[in-house]
Amino acid sequence: VEPWEMRVLTAVRSVSTPMGIVLMDKLGRRGSLLLGCLGSAGSMSVLVLSNTFGHASGLMTLSFASLVASSALFELCWAPTSFQLTTELYPQELRQHGLALSHVFNYGIKALEMQLFPLLLGVTGLSPLFGAFAAVNVAGALAVFHLVPETSGRSLEEVELQLWQEEE
């Protein structure tokens, strides 16, 4: 990775995170997560295709652009929304413990991913691994669409009432 590429990624991520907070309120929680999943699936697919068809200068630029897009989409959509949504889904009496468990699980998954990524990249190569990432994002979009309630613009009490009524 070239130093200028790291600077571009850092700048994009730094700008995208605060913009994600605004986007989350415009699209709603589900809309933001769906955009993140489907956008990342698309950018990962472009990365796979550009890597599969060669290493010409233009294709390498396309690969880098799709990687930047995926990073921006994560910071725009998943980074702020996942933290906000978890605060809205747990009932009042379970919220503190639920948030703590959510964060512990989140950090555990991140640590596992960071340890497994280089190993899997070495075993499978770039295209199969990022193809798998694209598939996981499509599955994530389906899960978000079918399982995540929209909480934007609703009070915590309204969300809690809806979730408890759905369970009964």
Short mmCIF file of N, CA and C in Angstrom, two decimals:
data_model
loop_
_atom_site.label_atom_id
_atom_site.label_comp_id
_atom_site.label_asym_id
_atom_site.label_seq_id
_atom_site.Cartn_x
_atom_site.Cartn_y
_atom_site.Cartn_z
N VAL A 1 0.85 -1.18 0.00
CA VAL A 1 0.00 0.00 0.00
C VAL A 1 0.89 1.24 0.00
N GLU A 2 0.59 2.10 -0.91
CA GLU A 2 1.35 3.35 -1.03
C GLU A 2 0.91 4.33 0.05
N PRO A 3 1.83 5.20 0.49
CA PRO A 3 1.46 6.19 1.53
C PRO A 3 0.29 7.08 1.11
N TRP A 4 0.23 7.48 -0.15
CA TRP A 4 -0.87 8.34 -0.59
C TRP A 4 -2.21 7.61 -0.51
N GLU A 5 -2.18 6.30 -0.73
CA GLU A 5 -3.41 5.53 -0.64
C GLU A 5 -3.94 5.50 0.80
N MET A 6 -3.04 5.37 1.75
CA MET A 6 -3.45 5.40 3.16
C MET A 6 -4.00 6.76 3.53
N ARG A 7 -3.40 7.82 3.01
CA ARG A 7 -3.91 9.17 3.30
C ARG A 7 -5.31 9.35 2.71
N VAL A 8 -5.54 8.84 1.52
CA VAL A 8 -6.87 8.94 0.90
C VAL A 8 -7.89 8.18 1.74
N LEU A 9 -7.56 6.94 2.12
CA LEU A 9 -8.48 6.15 2.94
C LEU A 9 -8.77 6.82 4.28
N THR A 10 -7.75 7.36 4.91
CA THR A 10 -7.94 8.04 6.20
C THR A 10 -8.81 9.27 6.04
N ALA A 11 -8.58 10.05 5.00
CA ALA A 11 -9.39 11.25 4.77
C ALA A 11 -10.84 10.89 4.50
N VAL A 12 -11.07 9.88 3.67
CA VAL A 12 -12.44 9.46 3.35
C VAL A 12 -13.15 8.98 4.61
N ARG A 13 -12.47 8.18 5.41
CA ARG A 13 -13.10 7.68 6.64
C ARG A 13 -13.38 8.81 7.62
N SER A 14 -12.47 9.77 7.71
CA SER A 14 -12.65 10.89 8.64
C SER A 14 -13.84 11.76 8.26
N VAL A 15 -14.07 11.93 6.99
CA VAL A 15 -15.20 12.75 6.53
C VAL A 15 -16.50 11.95 6.57
N SER A 16 -16.43 10.66 6.28
CA SER A 16 -17.63 9.84 6.16
C SER A 16 -18.34 9.61 7.49
N THR A 17 -17.61 9.44 8.56
CA THR A 17 -18.25 9.12 9.85
C THR A 17 -19.20 10.22 10.31
N PRO A 18 -18.78 11.49 10.37
CA PRO A 18 -19.76 12.52 10.78
C PRO A 18 -20.92 12.65 9.80
N MET A 19 -20.65 12.46 8.51
CA MET A 19 -21.73 12.52 7.52
C MET A 19 -22.71 11.37 7.73
N GLY A 20 -22.22 10.25 8.23
CA GLY A 20 -23.09 9.09 8.48
C GLY A 20 -24.15 9.37 9.53
N ILE A 21 -23.83 10.20 10.48
CA ILE A 21 -24.81 10.55 11.52
C ILE A 21 -25.99 11.28 10.89
N VAL A 22 -25.70 12.20 9.98
CA VAL A 22 -26.75 12.93 9.27
C VAL A 22 -27.52 11.99 8.35
N LEU A 23 -26.80 11.15 7.62
CA LEU A 23 -27.43 10.21 6.69
C LEU A 23 -28.37 9.25 7.41
N MET A 24 -27.95 8.80 8.59
CA MET A 24 -28.76 7.86 9.38
C MET A 24 -30.12 8.48 9.71
N ASP A 25 -30.14 9.77 10.00
CA ASP A 25 -31.41 10.42 10.30
C ASP A 25 -32.25 10.66 9.05
N LYS A 26 -31.61 10.83 7.91
CA LYS A 26 -32.34 11.05 6.66
C LYS A 26 -32.94 9.74 6.12
N LEU A 27 -32.15 8.66 6.15
CA LEU A 27 -32.60 7.38 5.58
C LEU A 27 -33.31 6.48 6.58
N GLY A 28 -33.17 6.78 7.85
CA GLY A 28 -33.66 5.88 8.88
C GLY A 28 -32.60 4.84 9.18
N ARG A 29 -32.80 4.09 10.26
CA ARG A 29 -31.80 3.09 10.67
C ARG A 29 -31.71 1.96 9.65
N ARG A 30 -32.87 1.41 9.29
CA ARG A 30 -32.87 0.30 8.31
C ARG A 30 -32.34 0.75 6.96
N GLY A 31 -32.76 1.90 6.50
CA GLY A 31 -32.31 2.40 5.21
C GLY A 31 -30.80 2.58 5.17
N SER A 32 -30.25 3.09 6.25
CA SER A 32 -28.80 3.28 6.32
C SER A 32 -28.07 1.94 6.29
N LEU A 33 -28.56 0.98 7.06
CA LEU A 33 -27.93 -0.35 7.06
C LEU A 33 -28.07 -1.05 5.70
N LEU A 34 -29.23 -0.91 5.07
CA LEU A 34 -29.42 -1.51 3.74
C LEU A 34 -28.49 -0.88 2.71
N LEU A 35 -28.35 0.44 2.75
CA LEU A 35 -27.43 1.11 1.83
C LEU A 35 -26.00 0.61 2.07
N GLY A 36 -25.62 0.47 3.33
CA GLY A 36 -24.28 -0.01 3.65
C GLY A 36 -24.05 -1.42 3.13
N CYS A 37 -24.99 -2.31 3.34
CA CYS A 37 -24.85 -3.70 2.87
C CYS A 37 -24.80 -3.78 1.35
N LEU A 38 -25.79 -3.20 0.70
CA LEU A 38 -25.88 -3.32 -0.75
C LEU A 38 -24.76 -2.54 -1.45
N GLY A 39 -24.42 -1.38 -0.91
CA GLY A 39 -23.32 -0.60 -1.49
C GLY A 39 -21.99 -1.33 -1.34
N SER A 40 -21.76 -1.93 -0.18
CA SER A 40 -20.52 -2.69 0.03
C SER A 40 -20.49 -3.94 -0.84
N ALA A 41 -21.63 -4.58 -0.99
CA ALA A 41 -21.68 -5.75 -1.89
C ALA A 41 -21.33 -5.34 -3.31
N GLY A 42 -21.85 -4.22 -3.75
CA GLY A 42 -21.53 -3.72 -5.09
C GLY A 42 -20.07 -3.36 -5.24
N SER A 43 -19.53 -2.64 -4.27
CA SER A 43 -18.12 -2.23 -4.37
C SER A 43 -17.19 -3.44 -4.26
N MET A 44 -17.55 -4.42 -3.43
CA MET A 44 -16.73 -5.64 -3.34
C MET A 44 -16.81 -6.43 -4.66
N SER A 45 -17.96 -6.43 -5.30
CA SER A 45 -18.10 -7.12 -6.59
C SER A 45 -17.25 -6.45 -7.66
N VAL A 46 -17.23 -5.13 -7.66
CA VAL A 46 -16.38 -4.40 -8.61
C VAL A 46 -14.91 -4.71 -8.33
N LEU A 47 -14.54 -4.78 -7.08
CA LEU A 47 -13.17 -5.12 -6.71
C LEU A 47 -12.80 -6.51 -7.23
N VAL A 48 -13.70 -7.46 -7.06
CA VAL A 48 -13.46 -8.83 -7.55
C VAL A 48 -13.29 -8.83 -9.06
N LEU A 49 -14.20 -8.17 -9.77
CA LEU A 49 -14.14 -8.15 -11.23
C LEU A 49 -12.88 -7.46 -11.74
N SER A 50 -12.53 -6.32 -11.14
CA SER A 50 -11.34 -5.62 -11.60
C SER A 50 -10.07 -6.42 -11.30
N ASN A 51 -10.06 -7.14 -10.21
CA ASN A 51 -8.90 -7.98 -9.89
C ASN A 51 -8.84 -9.21 -10.79
N THR A 52 -10.00 -9.76 -11.12
CA THR A 52 -10.06 -10.97 -11.94
C THR A 52 -9.58 -10.72 -13.37
N PHE A 53 -9.90 -9.53 -13.91
CA PHE A 53 -9.61 -9.28 -15.32
C PHE A 53 -8.27 -8.59 -15.56
N GLY A 54 -7.42 -8.56 -14.59
CA GLY A 54 -6.06 -8.09 -14.86
C GLY A 54 -5.60 -6.99 -13.93
N HIS A 55 -4.36 -6.66 -14.13
CA HIS A 55 -3.71 -5.67 -13.27
C HIS A 55 -3.26 -4.45 -14.07
N ALA A 56 -4.00 -4.11 -15.10
CA ALA A 56 -3.69 -2.90 -15.86
C ALA A 56 -3.91 -1.69 -14.96
N SER A 57 -3.29 -0.60 -15.31
CA SER A 57 -3.34 0.60 -14.49
C SER A 57 -4.77 1.05 -14.20
N GLY A 58 -5.61 1.04 -15.23
CA GLY A 58 -6.99 1.47 -15.04
C GLY A 58 -7.77 0.55 -14.11
N LEU A 59 -7.51 -0.74 -14.23
CA LEU A 59 -8.21 -1.69 -13.37
C LEU A 59 -7.72 -1.60 -11.92
N MET A 60 -6.45 -1.31 -11.73
CA MET A 60 -5.95 -1.15 -10.36
C MET A 60 -6.55 0.10 -9.73
N THR A 61 -6.73 1.13 -10.53
CA THR A 61 -7.38 2.35 -10.04
C THR A 61 -8.83 2.04 -9.67
N LEU A 62 -9.50 1.25 -10.49
CA LEU A 62 -10.88 0.85 -10.20
C LEU A 62 -10.93 0.01 -8.92
N SER A 63 -9.97 -0.87 -8.74
CA SER A 63 -9.90 -1.68 -7.52
C SER A 63 -9.76 -0.79 -6.29
N PHE A 64 -8.86 0.17 -6.37
CA PHE A 64 -8.64 1.07 -5.24
C PHE A 64 -9.90 1.91 -4.98
N ALA A 65 -10.52 2.39 -6.05
CA ALA A 65 -11.74 3.20 -5.89
C ALA A 65 -12.86 2.38 -5.24
N SER A 66 -12.98 1.11 -5.59
CA SER A 66 -14.02 0.29 -4.98
C SER A 66 -13.70 0.00 -3.52
N LEU A 67 -12.44 -0.13 -3.19
CA LEU A 67 -12.04 -0.30 -1.79
C LEU A 67 -12.35 0.95 -0.98
N VAL A 68 -12.06 2.11 -1.55
CA VAL A 68 -12.37 3.38 -0.89
C VAL A 68 -13.89 3.51 -0.72
N ALA A 69 -14.64 3.14 -1.75
CA ALA A 69 -16.11 3.23 -1.66
C ALA A 69 -16.65 2.33 -0.56
N SER A 70 -16.11 1.13 -0.47
CA SER A 70 -16.57 0.21 0.58
C SER A 70 -16.26 0.77 1.97
N SER A 71 -15.08 1.33 2.12
CA SER A 71 -14.69 1.92 3.41
C SER A 71 -15.60 3.10 3.74
N ALA A 72 -15.86 3.95 2.75
CA ALA A 72 -16.75 5.10 2.97
C ALA A 72 -18.16 4.65 3.34
N LEU A 73 -18.66 3.61 2.65
CA LEU A 73 -20.00 3.11 2.96
C LEU A 73 -20.08 2.55 4.37
N PHE A 74 -19.03 1.87 4.80
CA PHE A 74 -19.03 1.36 6.17
C PHE A 74 -19.10 2.53 7.15
N GLU A 75 -18.26 3.53 6.95
CA GLU A 75 -18.24 4.67 7.87
C GLU A 75 -19.52 5.49 7.80
N LEU A 76 -20.12 5.58 6.62
CA LEU A 76 -21.37 6.32 6.46
C LEU A 76 -22.56 5.59 7.08
N CYS A 77 -22.58 4.28 6.93
CA CYS A 77 -23.79 3.52 7.23
C CYS A 77 -23.68 2.67 8.49
N TRP A 78 -22.72 1.78 8.55
CA TRP A 78 -22.65 0.83 9.65
C TRP A 78 -22.06 1.42 10.91
N ALA A 79 -21.01 2.21 10.79
CA ALA A 79 -20.32 2.71 11.99
C ALA A 79 -21.26 3.48 12.92
N PRO A 80 -21.94 4.51 12.45
CA PRO A 80 -22.82 5.23 13.38
C PRO A 80 -24.11 4.49 13.69
N THR A 81 -24.68 3.82 12.68
CA THR A 81 -26.01 3.23 12.85
C THR A 81 -25.98 2.03 13.81
N SER A 82 -24.95 1.22 13.73
CA SER A 82 -24.91 0.04 14.60
C SER A 82 -24.87 0.44 16.08
N PHE A 83 -24.16 1.50 16.40
CA PHE A 83 -24.11 1.94 17.79
C PHE A 83 -25.43 2.59 18.21
N GLN A 84 -26.01 3.40 17.34
CA GLN A 84 -27.28 4.05 17.66
C GLN A 84 -28.41 3.04 17.80
N LEU A 85 -28.46 2.10 16.88
CA LEU A 85 -29.56 1.13 16.86
C LEU A 85 -29.55 0.26 18.11
N THR A 86 -28.38 -0.14 18.57
CA THR A 86 -28.34 -0.99 19.76
C THR A 86 -28.88 -0.27 20.98
N THR A 87 -28.71 1.04 21.04
CA THR A 87 -29.26 1.78 22.19
C THR A 87 -30.78 1.85 22.14
N GLU A 88 -31.36 1.64 20.97
CA GLU A 88 -32.80 1.78 20.81
C GLU A 88 -33.57 0.46 20.86
N LEU A 89 -32.89 -0.66 20.76
CA LEU A 89 -33.58 -1.94 20.66
C LEU A 89 -33.80 -2.64 22.00
N TYR A 90 -32.93 -2.42 22.95
CA TYR A 90 -33.05 -3.13 24.22
C TYR A 90 -34.09 -2.46 25.12
N PRO A 91 -34.91 -3.26 25.83
CA PRO A 91 -35.84 -2.66 26.80
C PRO A 91 -35.06 -2.00 27.93
N GLN A 92 -35.68 -1.06 28.57
CA GLN A 92 -35.02 -0.25 29.60
C GLN A 92 -34.28 -1.09 30.64
N GLU A 93 -34.92 -2.15 31.15
CA GLU A 93 -34.30 -2.93 32.23
C GLU A 93 -33.11 -3.77 31.76
N LEU A 94 -32.99 -3.98 30.44
CA LEU A 94 -31.87 -4.78 29.90
C LEU A 94 -30.86 -3.94 29.12
N ARG A 95 -31.13 -2.66 28.94
CA ARG A 95 -30.34 -1.82 28.04
C ARG A 95 -28.85 -1.79 28.41
N GLN A 96 -28.53 -1.57 29.67
CA GLN A 96 -27.13 -1.46 30.07
C GLN A 96 -26.37 -2.76 29.81
N HIS A 97 -26.92 -3.87 30.22
CA HIS A 97 -26.25 -5.16 30.00
C HIS A 97 -26.24 -5.54 28.52
N GLY A 98 -27.32 -5.23 27.82
CA GLY A 98 -27.39 -5.54 26.40
C GLY A 98 -26.36 -4.77 25.59
N LEU A 99 -26.20 -3.49 25.93
CA LEU A 99 -25.19 -2.69 25.24
C LEU A 99 -23.79 -3.20 25.53
N ALA A 100 -23.53 -3.54 26.78
CA ALA A 100 -22.21 -4.06 27.14
C ALA A 100 -21.91 -5.35 26.38
N LEU A 101 -22.87 -6.26 26.35
CA LEU A 101 -22.68 -7.51 25.63
C LEU A 101 -22.53 -7.28 24.12
N SER A 102 -23.28 -6.36 23.58
CA SER A 102 -23.17 -6.04 22.15
C SER A 102 -21.78 -5.54 21.81
N HIS A 103 -21.25 -4.65 22.64
CA HIS A 103 -19.92 -4.10 22.37
C HIS A 103 -18.83 -5.15 22.55
N VAL A 104 -18.94 -5.99 23.56
CA VAL A 104 -17.96 -7.06 23.74
C VAL A 104 -17.99 -8.00 22.54
N PHE A 105 -19.17 -8.38 22.10
CA PHE A 105 -19.30 -9.26 20.94
C PHE A 105 -18.73 -8.59 19.69
N ASN A 106 -19.05 -7.31 19.50
CA ASN A 106 -18.56 -6.55 18.35
C ASN A 106 -17.03 -6.54 18.32
N TYR A 107 -16.40 -6.23 19.45
CA TYR A 107 -14.94 -6.19 19.49
C TYR A 107 -14.33 -7.58 19.30
N GLY A 108 -15.00 -8.60 19.81
CA GLY A 108 -14.52 -9.97 19.60
C GLY A 108 -14.55 -10.36 18.13
N ILE A 109 -15.62 -10.01 17.44
CA ILE A 109 -15.74 -10.30 16.01
C ILE A 109 -14.68 -9.53 15.22
N LYS A 110 -14.46 -8.26 15.58
CA LYS A 110 -13.43 -7.47 14.90
C LYS A 110 -12.05 -8.08 15.09
N ALA A 111 -11.76 -8.50 16.29
CA ALA A 111 -10.45 -9.12 16.57
C ALA A 111 -10.30 -10.42 15.77
N LEU A 112 -11.35 -11.22 15.72
CA LEU A 112 -11.31 -12.46 14.95
C LEU A 112 -11.09 -12.17 13.47
N GLU A 113 -11.81 -11.19 12.95
CA GLU A 113 -11.67 -10.81 11.55
C GLU A 113 -10.24 -10.34 11.25
N MET A 114 -9.68 -9.53 12.12
CA MET A 114 -8.32 -9.02 11.91
C MET A 114 -7.29 -10.15 11.93
N GLN A 115 -7.53 -11.18 12.71
CA GLN A 115 -6.60 -12.31 12.77
C GLN A 115 -6.77 -13.24 11.57
N LEU A 116 -8.02 -13.44 11.13
CA LEU A 116 -8.29 -14.38 10.06
C LEU A 116 -8.09 -13.80 8.66
N PHE A 117 -8.25 -12.50 8.50
CA PHE A 117 -8.17 -11.90 7.16
C PHE A 117 -6.85 -12.21 6.45
N PRO A 118 -5.69 -11.96 7.06
CA PRO A 118 -4.44 -12.26 6.32
C PRO A 118 -4.30 -13.75 6.00
N LEU A 119 -4.73 -14.60 6.91
CA LEU A 119 -4.66 -16.04 6.68
C LEU A 119 -5.55 -16.44 5.50
N LEU A 120 -6.79 -15.99 5.51
CA LEU A 120 -7.72 -16.32 4.43
C LEU A 120 -7.29 -15.71 3.11
N LEU A 121 -6.75 -14.50 3.15
CA LEU A 121 -6.27 -13.87 1.92
C LEU A 121 -5.14 -14.69 1.30
N GLY A 122 -4.24 -15.20 2.15
CA GLY A 122 -3.15 -16.04 1.66
C GLY A 122 -3.63 -17.37 1.11
N VAL A 123 -4.67 -17.92 1.71
CA VAL A 123 -5.16 -19.23 1.28
C VAL A 123 -6.04 -19.12 0.03
N THR A 124 -6.96 -18.16 0.02
CA THR A 124 -7.95 -18.09 -1.06
C THR A 124 -7.56 -17.11 -2.16
N GLY A 125 -6.83 -16.08 -1.83
CA GLY A 125 -6.56 -15.00 -2.79
C GLY A 125 -7.61 -13.91 -2.66
N LEU A 126 -7.36 -12.81 -3.35
CA LEU A 126 -8.20 -11.63 -3.20
C LEU A 126 -9.62 -11.82 -3.74
N SER A 127 -9.74 -12.31 -4.95
CA SER A 127 -11.08 -12.40 -5.57
C SER A 127 -12.05 -13.30 -4.80
N PRO A 128 -11.67 -14.52 -4.43
CA PRO A 128 -12.62 -15.34 -3.67
C PRO A 128 -12.98 -14.75 -2.31
N LEU A 129 -12.00 -14.14 -1.65
CA LEU A 129 -12.27 -13.58 -0.32
C LEU A 129 -13.22 -12.40 -0.41
N PHE A 130 -12.95 -11.49 -1.34
CA PHE A 130 -13.84 -10.33 -1.46
C PHE A 130 -15.18 -10.72 -2.10
N GLY A 131 -15.19 -11.79 -2.89
CA GLY A 131 -16.47 -12.33 -3.35
C GLY A 131 -17.30 -12.84 -2.19
N ALA A 132 -16.64 -13.49 -1.24
CA ALA A 132 -17.34 -13.94 -0.03
C ALA A 132 -17.85 -12.75 0.77
N PHE A 133 -17.05 -11.68 0.86
CA PHE A 133 -17.51 -10.47 1.55
C PHE A 133 -18.75 -9.89 0.87
N ALA A 134 -18.76 -9.89 -0.46
CA ALA A 134 -19.93 -9.39 -1.18
C ALA A 134 -21.16 -10.24 -0.86
N ALA A 135 -20.99 -11.56 -0.83
CA ALA A 135 -22.11 -12.46 -0.50
C ALA A 135 -22.60 -12.24 0.93
N VAL A 136 -21.68 -12.05 1.85
CA VAL A 136 -22.06 -11.79 3.24
C VAL A 136 -22.85 -10.48 3.34
N ASN A 137 -22.46 -9.48 2.56
CA ASN A 137 -23.20 -8.22 2.58
C ASN A 137 -24.60 -8.36 2.00
N VAL A 138 -24.76 -9.19 0.97
CA VAL A 138 -26.11 -9.44 0.43
C VAL A 138 -26.96 -10.16 1.48
N ALA A 139 -26.37 -11.15 2.14
CA ALA A 139 -27.09 -11.86 3.22
C ALA A 139 -27.43 -10.89 4.35
N GLY A 140 -26.51 -9.98 4.65
CA GLY A 140 -26.76 -8.97 5.68
C GLY A 140 -27.92 -8.06 5.31
N ALA A 141 -28.00 -7.68 4.04
CA ALA A 141 -29.11 -6.83 3.59
C ALA A 141 -30.44 -7.55 3.75
N LEU A 142 -30.47 -8.84 3.43
CA LEU A 142 -31.70 -9.62 3.62
C LEU A 142 -32.07 -9.71 5.10
N ALA A 143 -31.07 -9.92 5.95
CA ALA A 143 -31.33 -9.99 7.39
C ALA A 143 -31.83 -8.66 7.91
N VAL A 144 -31.21 -7.57 7.50
CA VAL A 144 -31.65 -6.24 7.94
C VAL A 144 -33.08 -5.99 7.48
N PHE A 145 -33.36 -6.29 6.22
CA PHE A 145 -34.69 -6.04 5.67
C PHE A 145 -35.77 -6.81 6.44
N HIS A 146 -35.49 -8.06 6.79
CA HIS A 146 -36.51 -8.91 7.41
C HIS A 146 -36.52 -8.86 8.94
N LEU A 147 -35.41 -8.47 9.56
CA LEU A 147 -35.33 -8.60 11.02
C LEU A 147 -35.17 -7.30 11.80
N VAL A 148 -34.67 -6.25 11.18
CA VAL A 148 -34.39 -5.02 11.92
C VAL A 148 -35.57 -4.07 11.84
N PRO A 149 -36.14 -3.70 12.97
CA PRO A 149 -37.24 -2.74 12.93
C PRO A 149 -36.72 -1.31 12.72
N GLU A 150 -37.54 -0.48 12.10
CA GLU A 150 -37.17 0.93 11.95
C GLU A 150 -37.45 1.64 13.28
N THR A 151 -36.45 2.29 13.81
CA THR A 151 -36.60 2.98 15.10
C THR A 151 -36.50 4.49 14.97
N SER A 152 -36.12 4.96 13.80
CA SER A 152 -35.94 6.39 13.59
C SER A 152 -37.25 7.15 13.79
N GLY A 153 -37.18 8.25 14.53
CA GLY A 153 -38.35 9.08 14.74
C GLY A 153 -39.35 8.53 15.75
N ARG A 154 -38.95 7.50 16.48
CA ARG A 154 -39.85 6.90 17.47
C ARG A 154 -39.20 6.96 18.84
N SER A 155 -40.01 7.05 19.85
CA SER A 155 -39.47 7.08 21.21
C SER A 155 -39.01 5.68 21.61
N LEU A 156 -38.15 5.61 22.60
CA LEU A 156 -37.68 4.32 23.09
C LEU A 156 -38.84 3.48 23.60
N GLU A 157 -39.82 4.13 24.20
CA GLU A 157 -40.98 3.42 24.72
C GLU A 157 -41.81 2.83 23.58
N GLU A 158 -41.96 3.56 22.47
CA GLU A 158 -42.71 3.04 21.32
C GLU A 158 -42.00 1.83 20.71
N VAL A 159 -40.69 1.92 20.60
CA VAL A 159 -39.92 0.80 20.04
C VAL A 159 -40.04 -0.41 20.95
N GLU A 160 -39.91 -0.19 22.25
CA GLU A 160 -40.00 -1.30 23.21
C GLU A 160 -41.37 -1.95 23.15
N LEU A 161 -42.41 -1.13 23.07
CA LEU A 161 -43.77 -1.66 22.99
C LEU A 161 -43.96 -2.49 21.72
N GLN A 162 -43.48 -1.99 20.59
CA GLN A 162 -43.60 -2.73 19.33
C GLN A 162 -42.86 -4.07 19.40
N LEU A 163 -41.64 -4.08 19.92
CA LEU A 163 -40.85 -5.31 19.96
C LEU A 163 -41.46 -6.33 20.91
N TRP A 164 -42.00 -5.88 22.04
CA TRP A 164 -42.60 -6.81 22.98
C TRP A 164 -43.92 -7.35 22.45
N GLN A 165 -44.67 -6.51 21.72
CA GLN A 165 -45.93 -6.98 21.13
C GLN A 165 -45.69 -8.01 20.05
N GLU A 166 -44.58 -7.84 19.26
CA GLU A 166 -44.26 -8.80 18.20
C GLU A 166 -43.89 -10.16 18.77
N GLU A 167 -43.31 -10.17 19.96
CA GLU A 167 -42.91 -11.45 20.57
C GLU A 167 -44.09 -12.23 21.09
N GLU A 168 -45.16 -11.56 21.46
CA GLU A 168 -46.32 -12.23 22.04
C GLU A 168 -47.18 -12.90 21.02
#
